[in-house]
CSV table of C-alpha atoms and ligand atoms in Angstrom, one decimal:
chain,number,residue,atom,x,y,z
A,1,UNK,CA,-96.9,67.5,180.6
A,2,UNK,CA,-94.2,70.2,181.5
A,3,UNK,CA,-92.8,69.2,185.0
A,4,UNK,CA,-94.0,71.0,187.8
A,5,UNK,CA,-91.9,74.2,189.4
A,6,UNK,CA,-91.1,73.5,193.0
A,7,UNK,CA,-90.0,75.0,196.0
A,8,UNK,CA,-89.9,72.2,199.1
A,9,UNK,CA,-89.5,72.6,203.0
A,10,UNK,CA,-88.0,69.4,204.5
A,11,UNK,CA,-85.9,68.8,207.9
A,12,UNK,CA,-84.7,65.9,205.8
A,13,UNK,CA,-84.4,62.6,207.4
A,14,UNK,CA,-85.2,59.0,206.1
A,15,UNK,CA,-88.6,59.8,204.9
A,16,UNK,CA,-87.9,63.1,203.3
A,17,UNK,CA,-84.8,62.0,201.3
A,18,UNK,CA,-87.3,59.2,199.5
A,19,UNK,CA,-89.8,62.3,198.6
A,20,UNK,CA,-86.9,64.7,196.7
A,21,UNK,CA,-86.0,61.5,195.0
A,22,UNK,CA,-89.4,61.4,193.6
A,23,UNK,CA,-89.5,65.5,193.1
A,24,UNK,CA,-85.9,65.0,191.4
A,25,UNK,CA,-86.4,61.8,189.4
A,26,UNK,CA,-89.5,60.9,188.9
A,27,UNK,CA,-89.3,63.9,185.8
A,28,UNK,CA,-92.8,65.1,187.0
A,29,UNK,CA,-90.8,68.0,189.0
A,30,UNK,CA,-88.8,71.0,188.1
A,31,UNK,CA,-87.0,71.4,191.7
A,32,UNK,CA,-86.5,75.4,191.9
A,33,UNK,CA,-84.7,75.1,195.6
A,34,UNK,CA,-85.2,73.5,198.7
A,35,UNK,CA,-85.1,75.4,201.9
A,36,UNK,CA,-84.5,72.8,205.3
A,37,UNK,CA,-85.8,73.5,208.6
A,38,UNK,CA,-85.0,72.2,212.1
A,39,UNK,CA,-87.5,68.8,212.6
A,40,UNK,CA,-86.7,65.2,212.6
A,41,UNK,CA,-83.0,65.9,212.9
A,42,UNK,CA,-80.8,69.4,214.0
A,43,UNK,CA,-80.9,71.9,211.3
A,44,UNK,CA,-77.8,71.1,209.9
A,45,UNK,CA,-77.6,67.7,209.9
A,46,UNK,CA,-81.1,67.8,207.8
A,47,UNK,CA,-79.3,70.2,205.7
A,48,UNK,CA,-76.5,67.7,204.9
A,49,UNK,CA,-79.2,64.6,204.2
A,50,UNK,CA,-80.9,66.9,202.1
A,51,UNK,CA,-77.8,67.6,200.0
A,52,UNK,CA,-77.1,63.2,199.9
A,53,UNK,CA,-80.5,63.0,198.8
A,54,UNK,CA,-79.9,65.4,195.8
A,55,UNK,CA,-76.8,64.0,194.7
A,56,UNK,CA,-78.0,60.5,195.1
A,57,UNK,CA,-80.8,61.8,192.2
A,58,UNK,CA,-77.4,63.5,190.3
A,59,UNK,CA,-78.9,66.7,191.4
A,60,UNK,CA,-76.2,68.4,193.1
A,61,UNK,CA,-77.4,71.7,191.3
A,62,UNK,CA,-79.8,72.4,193.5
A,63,UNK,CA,-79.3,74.9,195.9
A,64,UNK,CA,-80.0,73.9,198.9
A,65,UNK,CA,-80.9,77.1,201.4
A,66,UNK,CA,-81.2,76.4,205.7
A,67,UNK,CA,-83.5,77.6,207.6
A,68,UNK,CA,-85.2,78.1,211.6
A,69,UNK,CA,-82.9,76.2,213.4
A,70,UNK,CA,-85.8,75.7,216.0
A,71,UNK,CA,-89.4,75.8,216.5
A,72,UNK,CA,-91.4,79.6,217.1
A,73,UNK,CA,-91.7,79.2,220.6
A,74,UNK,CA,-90.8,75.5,221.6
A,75,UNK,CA,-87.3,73.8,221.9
A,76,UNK,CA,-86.5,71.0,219.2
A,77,UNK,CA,-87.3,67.8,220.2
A,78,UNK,CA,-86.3,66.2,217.1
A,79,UNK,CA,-87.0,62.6,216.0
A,80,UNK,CA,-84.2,60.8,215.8
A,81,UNK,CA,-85.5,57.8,217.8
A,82,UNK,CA,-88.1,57.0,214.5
A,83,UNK,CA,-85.3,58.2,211.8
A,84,UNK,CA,-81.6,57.2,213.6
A,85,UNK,CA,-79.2,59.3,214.8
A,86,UNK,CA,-78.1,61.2,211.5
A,87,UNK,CA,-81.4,60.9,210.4
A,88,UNK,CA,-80.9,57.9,207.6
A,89,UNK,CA,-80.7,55.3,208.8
A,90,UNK,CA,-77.4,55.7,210.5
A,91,UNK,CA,-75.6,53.7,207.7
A,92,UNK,CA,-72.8,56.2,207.8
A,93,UNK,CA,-73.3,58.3,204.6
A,94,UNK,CA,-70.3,60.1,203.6
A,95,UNK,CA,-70.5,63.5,203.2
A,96,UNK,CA,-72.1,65.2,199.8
A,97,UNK,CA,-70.0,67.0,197.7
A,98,UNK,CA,-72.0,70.3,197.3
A,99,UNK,CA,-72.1,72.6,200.2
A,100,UNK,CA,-75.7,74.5,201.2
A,101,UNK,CA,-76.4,77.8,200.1
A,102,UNK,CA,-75.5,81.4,202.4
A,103,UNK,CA,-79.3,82.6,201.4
A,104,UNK,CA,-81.9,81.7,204.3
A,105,UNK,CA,-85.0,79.4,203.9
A,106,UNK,CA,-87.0,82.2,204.5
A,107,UNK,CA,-85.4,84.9,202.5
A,108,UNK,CA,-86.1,82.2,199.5
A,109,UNK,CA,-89.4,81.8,200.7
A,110,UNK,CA,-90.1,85.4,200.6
A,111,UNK,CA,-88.6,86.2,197.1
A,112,UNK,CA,-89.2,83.2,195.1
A,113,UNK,CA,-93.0,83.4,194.8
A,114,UNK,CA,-92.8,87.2,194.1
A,115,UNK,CA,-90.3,86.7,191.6
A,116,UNK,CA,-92.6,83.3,189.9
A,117,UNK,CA,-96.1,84.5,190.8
A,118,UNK,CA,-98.6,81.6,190.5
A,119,UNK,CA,-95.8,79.7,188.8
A,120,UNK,CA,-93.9,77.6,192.0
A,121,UNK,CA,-96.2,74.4,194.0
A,122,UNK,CA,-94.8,74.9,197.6
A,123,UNK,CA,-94.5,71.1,198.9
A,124,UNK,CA,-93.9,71.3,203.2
A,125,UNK,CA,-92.2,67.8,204.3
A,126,UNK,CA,-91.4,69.0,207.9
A,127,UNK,CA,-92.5,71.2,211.0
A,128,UNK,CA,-94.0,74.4,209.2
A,129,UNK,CA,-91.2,77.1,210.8
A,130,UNK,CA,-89.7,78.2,208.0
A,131,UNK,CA,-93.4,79.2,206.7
A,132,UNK,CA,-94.9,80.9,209.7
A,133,UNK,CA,-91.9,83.2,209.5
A,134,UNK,CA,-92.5,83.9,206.0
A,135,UNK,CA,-96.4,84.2,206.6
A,136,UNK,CA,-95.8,86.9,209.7
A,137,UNK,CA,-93.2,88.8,207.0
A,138,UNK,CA,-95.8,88.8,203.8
A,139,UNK,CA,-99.3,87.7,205.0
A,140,UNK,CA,-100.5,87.0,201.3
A,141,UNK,CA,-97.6,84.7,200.7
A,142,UNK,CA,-99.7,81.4,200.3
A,143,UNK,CA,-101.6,83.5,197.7
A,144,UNK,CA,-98.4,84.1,195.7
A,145,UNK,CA,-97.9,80.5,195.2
A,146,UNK,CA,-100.1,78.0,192.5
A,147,UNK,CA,-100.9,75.8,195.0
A,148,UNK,CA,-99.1,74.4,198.7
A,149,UNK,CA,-99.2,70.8,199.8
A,150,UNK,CA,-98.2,70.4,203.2
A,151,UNK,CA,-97.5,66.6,204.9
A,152,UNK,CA,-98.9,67.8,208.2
A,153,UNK,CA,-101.6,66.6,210.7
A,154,UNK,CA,-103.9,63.4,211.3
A,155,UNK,CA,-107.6,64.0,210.3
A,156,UNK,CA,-108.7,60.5,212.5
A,157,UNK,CA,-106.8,61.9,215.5
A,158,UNK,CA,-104.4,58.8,215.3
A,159,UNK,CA,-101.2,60.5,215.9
A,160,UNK,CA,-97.3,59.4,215.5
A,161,UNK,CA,-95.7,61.3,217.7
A,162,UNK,CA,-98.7,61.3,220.8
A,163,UNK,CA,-101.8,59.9,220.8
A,164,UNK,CA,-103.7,62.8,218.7
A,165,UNK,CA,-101.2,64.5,216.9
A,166,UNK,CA,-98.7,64.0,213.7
A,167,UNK,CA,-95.2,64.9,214.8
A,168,UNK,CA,-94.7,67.8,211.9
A,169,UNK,CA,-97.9,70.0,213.8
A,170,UNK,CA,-96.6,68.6,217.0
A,171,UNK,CA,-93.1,70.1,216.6
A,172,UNK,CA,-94.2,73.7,216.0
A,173,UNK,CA,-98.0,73.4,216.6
A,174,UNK,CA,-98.0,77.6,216.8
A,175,UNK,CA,-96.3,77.2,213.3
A,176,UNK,CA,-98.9,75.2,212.1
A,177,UNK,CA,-101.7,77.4,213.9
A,178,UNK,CA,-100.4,80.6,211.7
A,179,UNK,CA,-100.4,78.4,208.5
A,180,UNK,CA,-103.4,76.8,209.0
A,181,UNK,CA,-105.1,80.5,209.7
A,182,UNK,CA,-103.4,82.3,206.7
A,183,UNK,CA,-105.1,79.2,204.3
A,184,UNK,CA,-107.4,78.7,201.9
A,185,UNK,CA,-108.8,75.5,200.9
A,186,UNK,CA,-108.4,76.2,196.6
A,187,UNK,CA,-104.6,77.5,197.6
A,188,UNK,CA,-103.8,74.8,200.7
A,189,UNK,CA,-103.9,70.9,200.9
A,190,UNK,CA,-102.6,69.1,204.1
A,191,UNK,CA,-101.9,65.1,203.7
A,192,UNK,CA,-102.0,63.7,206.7
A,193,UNK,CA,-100.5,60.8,208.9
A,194,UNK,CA,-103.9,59.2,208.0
A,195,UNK,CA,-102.8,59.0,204.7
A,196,UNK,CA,-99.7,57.6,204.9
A,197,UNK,CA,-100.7,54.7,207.5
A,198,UNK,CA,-103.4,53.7,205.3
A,199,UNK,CA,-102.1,54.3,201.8
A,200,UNK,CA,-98.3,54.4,202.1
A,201,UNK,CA,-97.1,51.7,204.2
A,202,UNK,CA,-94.1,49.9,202.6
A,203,UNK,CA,-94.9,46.3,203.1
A,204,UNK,CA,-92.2,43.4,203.4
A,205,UNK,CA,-92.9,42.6,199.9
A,206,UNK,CA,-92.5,46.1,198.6
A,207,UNK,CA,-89.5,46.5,200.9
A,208,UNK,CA,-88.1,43.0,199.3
A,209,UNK,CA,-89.2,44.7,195.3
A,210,UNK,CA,-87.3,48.0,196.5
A,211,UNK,CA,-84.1,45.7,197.5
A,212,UNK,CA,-84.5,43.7,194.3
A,213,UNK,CA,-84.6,47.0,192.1
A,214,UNK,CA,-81.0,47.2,192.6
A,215,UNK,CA,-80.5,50.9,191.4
A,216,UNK,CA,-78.3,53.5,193.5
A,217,UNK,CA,-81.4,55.2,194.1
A,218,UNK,CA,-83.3,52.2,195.1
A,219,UNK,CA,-80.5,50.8,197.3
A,220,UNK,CA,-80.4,53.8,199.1
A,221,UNK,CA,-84.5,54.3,199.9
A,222,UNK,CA,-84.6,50.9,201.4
A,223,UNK,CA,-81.3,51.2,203.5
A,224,UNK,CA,-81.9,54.5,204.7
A,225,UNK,CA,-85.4,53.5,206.0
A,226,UNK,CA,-83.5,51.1,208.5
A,227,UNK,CA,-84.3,52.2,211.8
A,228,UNK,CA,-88.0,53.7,211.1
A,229,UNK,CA,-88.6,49.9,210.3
A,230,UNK,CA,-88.2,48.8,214.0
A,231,UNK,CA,-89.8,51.9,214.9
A,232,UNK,CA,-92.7,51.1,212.9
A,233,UNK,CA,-93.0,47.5,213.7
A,234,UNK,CA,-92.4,48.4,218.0
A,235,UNK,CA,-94.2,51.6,218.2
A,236,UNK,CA,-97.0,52.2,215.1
A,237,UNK,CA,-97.4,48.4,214.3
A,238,UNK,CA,-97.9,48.9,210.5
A,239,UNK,CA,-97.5,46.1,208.7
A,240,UNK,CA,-94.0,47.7,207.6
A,241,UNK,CA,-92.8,50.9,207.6
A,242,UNK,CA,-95.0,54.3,206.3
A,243,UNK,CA,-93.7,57.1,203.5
A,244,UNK,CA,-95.6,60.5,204.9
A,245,UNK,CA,-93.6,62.7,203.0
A,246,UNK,CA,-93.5,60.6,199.7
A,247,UNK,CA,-96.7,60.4,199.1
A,248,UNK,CA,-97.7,63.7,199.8
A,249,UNK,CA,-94.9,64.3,197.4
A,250,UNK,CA,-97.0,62.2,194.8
A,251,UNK,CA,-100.2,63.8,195.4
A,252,UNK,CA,-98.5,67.2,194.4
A,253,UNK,CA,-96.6,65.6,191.4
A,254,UNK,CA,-99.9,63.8,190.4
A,255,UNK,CA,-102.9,65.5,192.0
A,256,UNK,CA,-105.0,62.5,190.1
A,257,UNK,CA,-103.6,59.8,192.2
A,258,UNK,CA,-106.4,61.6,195.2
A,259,UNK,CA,-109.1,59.4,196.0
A,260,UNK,CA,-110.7,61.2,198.2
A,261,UNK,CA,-110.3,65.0,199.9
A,262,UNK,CA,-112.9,67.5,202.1
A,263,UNK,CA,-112.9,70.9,202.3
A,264,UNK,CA,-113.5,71.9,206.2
A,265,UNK,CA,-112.1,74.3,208.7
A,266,UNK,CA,-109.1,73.6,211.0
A,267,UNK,CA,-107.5,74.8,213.9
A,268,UNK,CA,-104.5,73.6,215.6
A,269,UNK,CA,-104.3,72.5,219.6
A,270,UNK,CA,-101.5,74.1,221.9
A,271,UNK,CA,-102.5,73.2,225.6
A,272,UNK,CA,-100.2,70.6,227.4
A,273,UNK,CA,-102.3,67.3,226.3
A,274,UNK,CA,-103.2,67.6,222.7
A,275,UNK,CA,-100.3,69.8,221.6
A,276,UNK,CA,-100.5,69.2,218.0
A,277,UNK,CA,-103.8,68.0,217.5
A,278,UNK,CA,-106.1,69.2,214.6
A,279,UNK,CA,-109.3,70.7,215.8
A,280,UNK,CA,-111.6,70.3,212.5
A,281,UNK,CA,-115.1,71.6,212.5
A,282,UNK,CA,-117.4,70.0,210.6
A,283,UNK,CA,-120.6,71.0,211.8
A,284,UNK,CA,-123.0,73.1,209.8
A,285,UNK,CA,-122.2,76.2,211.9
A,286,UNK,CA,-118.5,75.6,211.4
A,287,UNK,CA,-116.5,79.0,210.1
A,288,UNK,CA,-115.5,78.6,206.4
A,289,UNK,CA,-113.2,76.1,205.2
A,290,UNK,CA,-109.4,77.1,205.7
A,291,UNK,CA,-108.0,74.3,204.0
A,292,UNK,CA,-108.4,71.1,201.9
A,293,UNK,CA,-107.8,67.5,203.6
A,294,UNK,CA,-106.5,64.5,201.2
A,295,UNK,CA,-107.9,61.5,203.4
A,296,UNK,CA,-107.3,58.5,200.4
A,297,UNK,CA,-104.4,58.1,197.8
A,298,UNK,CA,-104.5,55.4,195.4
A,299,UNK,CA,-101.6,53.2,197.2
A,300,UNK,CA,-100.7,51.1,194.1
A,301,UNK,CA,-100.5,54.1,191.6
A,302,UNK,CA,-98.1,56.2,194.6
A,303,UNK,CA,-96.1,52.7,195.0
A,304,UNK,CA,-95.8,52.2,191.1
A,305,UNK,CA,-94.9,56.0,191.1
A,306,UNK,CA,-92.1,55.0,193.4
A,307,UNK,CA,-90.8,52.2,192.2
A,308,UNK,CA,-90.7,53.3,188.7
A,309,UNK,CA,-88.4,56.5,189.6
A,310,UNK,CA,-86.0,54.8,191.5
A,311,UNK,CA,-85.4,52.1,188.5
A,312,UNK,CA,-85.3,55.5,186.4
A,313,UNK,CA,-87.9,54.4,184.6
A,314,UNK,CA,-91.4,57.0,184.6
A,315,UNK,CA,-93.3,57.6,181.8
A,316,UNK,CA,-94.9,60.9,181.8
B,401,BDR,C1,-93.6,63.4,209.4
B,401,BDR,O1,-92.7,63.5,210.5
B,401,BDR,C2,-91.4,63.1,210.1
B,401,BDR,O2,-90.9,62.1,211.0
B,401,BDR,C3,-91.5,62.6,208.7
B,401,BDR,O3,-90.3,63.0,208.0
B,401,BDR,C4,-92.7,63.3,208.2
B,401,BDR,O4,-92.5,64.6,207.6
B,401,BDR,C5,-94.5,62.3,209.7
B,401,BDR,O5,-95.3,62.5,210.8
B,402,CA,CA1,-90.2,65.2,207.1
């Protein structure tokens, strides 16, 4: 199979930097650019983890293009307590080599599809800024791309970031809201912190198999993941800690590894209290489905996935 043409949103932090491994290395992905937006961590300091992560995969050809430095209408409040301060871990990473790119996330955004019609797989690993711009710029942009996977939202209402609400639609819920409204469930599918909680939790044994691995690559995805570990085991109480954005990386790189998905209408919460919450309608009378939900992955195929790119070792 040819490897898939991608163009992926991240505010790269611990999570993030494990899922452009698996676009970079896994040799299921042909990584066109990455644009980085303000999220877990400050634009710029997501900008430079995103630029570690590709070098760590010996991808420093990449270009890597900043973004929205904040949210539409909301100040940052960035996620450094789950991630560490830099965002990985906080086990001082020196500085990459390359530097990012003078072009702007959204300028890329914009141009890209129109240059690859139905060519490039949009995968969104972070608050969806950079995208609503885009969207309010060229209001058929989903349209332009073959198909966008966005790691947004929780579809049981068990948030991360509040009780109800996944901290990626939390961060710029009117972001999300002019996404989500723009969608269409053939062209749009949102994995959700459901997903990850239940299908990609990284257990002490398959933190222990990551450690034993040994690679560069594999040393790096466990120690980076440091501080969401504690997070994980005080705050979310997994039974280690969860990979959001790599598996909704997998799903995109291997769509078959969906167990199950529904089509259904969503909307997005702004008031005070459920900021961030999904609002899906799945009554009879609901409007038309806006986008598609993945609620099960197949956690041993996305952990084999894994563990077989960072020991360099995927058969395609
Ligand atoms: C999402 O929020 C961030 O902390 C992660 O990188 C992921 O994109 C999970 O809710
Ligand atoms: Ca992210």
């Amino acid at each position: 199979m040819p490897a898939l043409p991608l163009l992926i949103d991240t505010d790269t932090g611990s999570d993030d930097a494990v899922a452009l491994l698996l676009a970079t290395a896994s040799g299921l992905g042909d990584v066109r650019a990455v644009t980085t937006v303000a999220g877990n961590v400050p634009l710029e300091t997501g900008t430079r983890n995103a630029l570690i992560s590709l070098q760590t995969a010996g991808r420093r050809d990449i270009p890597v293009h900043p973004g929205c430095h904040r949210p539409m209408v909301r100040t940052l409040s960035s996620a450094q307590h789950v991630h560490g301060q830099d965002g990985m871990g906080d086990i001082g990473l020196p500085d990459p080599v390359a530097a990012p790119h003078d072009t702007h996330a959204v300028e890329v955004l914009l141009s890209l599809p129109r240059l690859y019609p139905d060519e490039l797989t949009l995968v969104t690993l972070a608050p969806l800024t950079n995208i609503a711009a885009a969207l309010l710029r060229d209001p058929s942009l989903l349209s332009r791309f073959r198909h966008v996977y966005c790691m947004a939202g929780a579809a049981d209402f068990a948030g991360n970031v509040s009780p109800t609400a996944e901290f990626n639609v939390w961060a710029d819920p009117e972001a999300a809201r002019v996404v989500a409204q723009a969608a269409t469930p053939d062209k749009v599918t949102w994995i959700g912190w459901d997903v990850s909680r239940r299908d990609a939790v990284m257990t002490p044994a398959d933190q222990q198999r990551l450690e034993r691995i040994g690679t560069p690559m594999a040393t790096f995805a466990h120690r980076i993941n440091r501080v969401v570990a504690d997070w994980a085991r005080d705050v979310t109480g997994l039974a280690g800690y969860d990979l959001p954005d790599p598996i909704a990386m997998a799903v995109a790189l291997r769509p078959g590894l969906v167990v199950e998905r529904e089509q259904v209408h969503v909307d997005i919460a702004l008031d005070a209290q459920t900021r961030g919450q999904m609002i899906i309608d799945r009554r009879l009378t609901a409007p038309p489905p806006n986008l598609t939900l993945v609620r099960r992955v197949d956690e041993t195929g996305f952990k084999n996935l894994l563990f077989d790119t960072v020991s360099n070792a995927v058969t395609l």
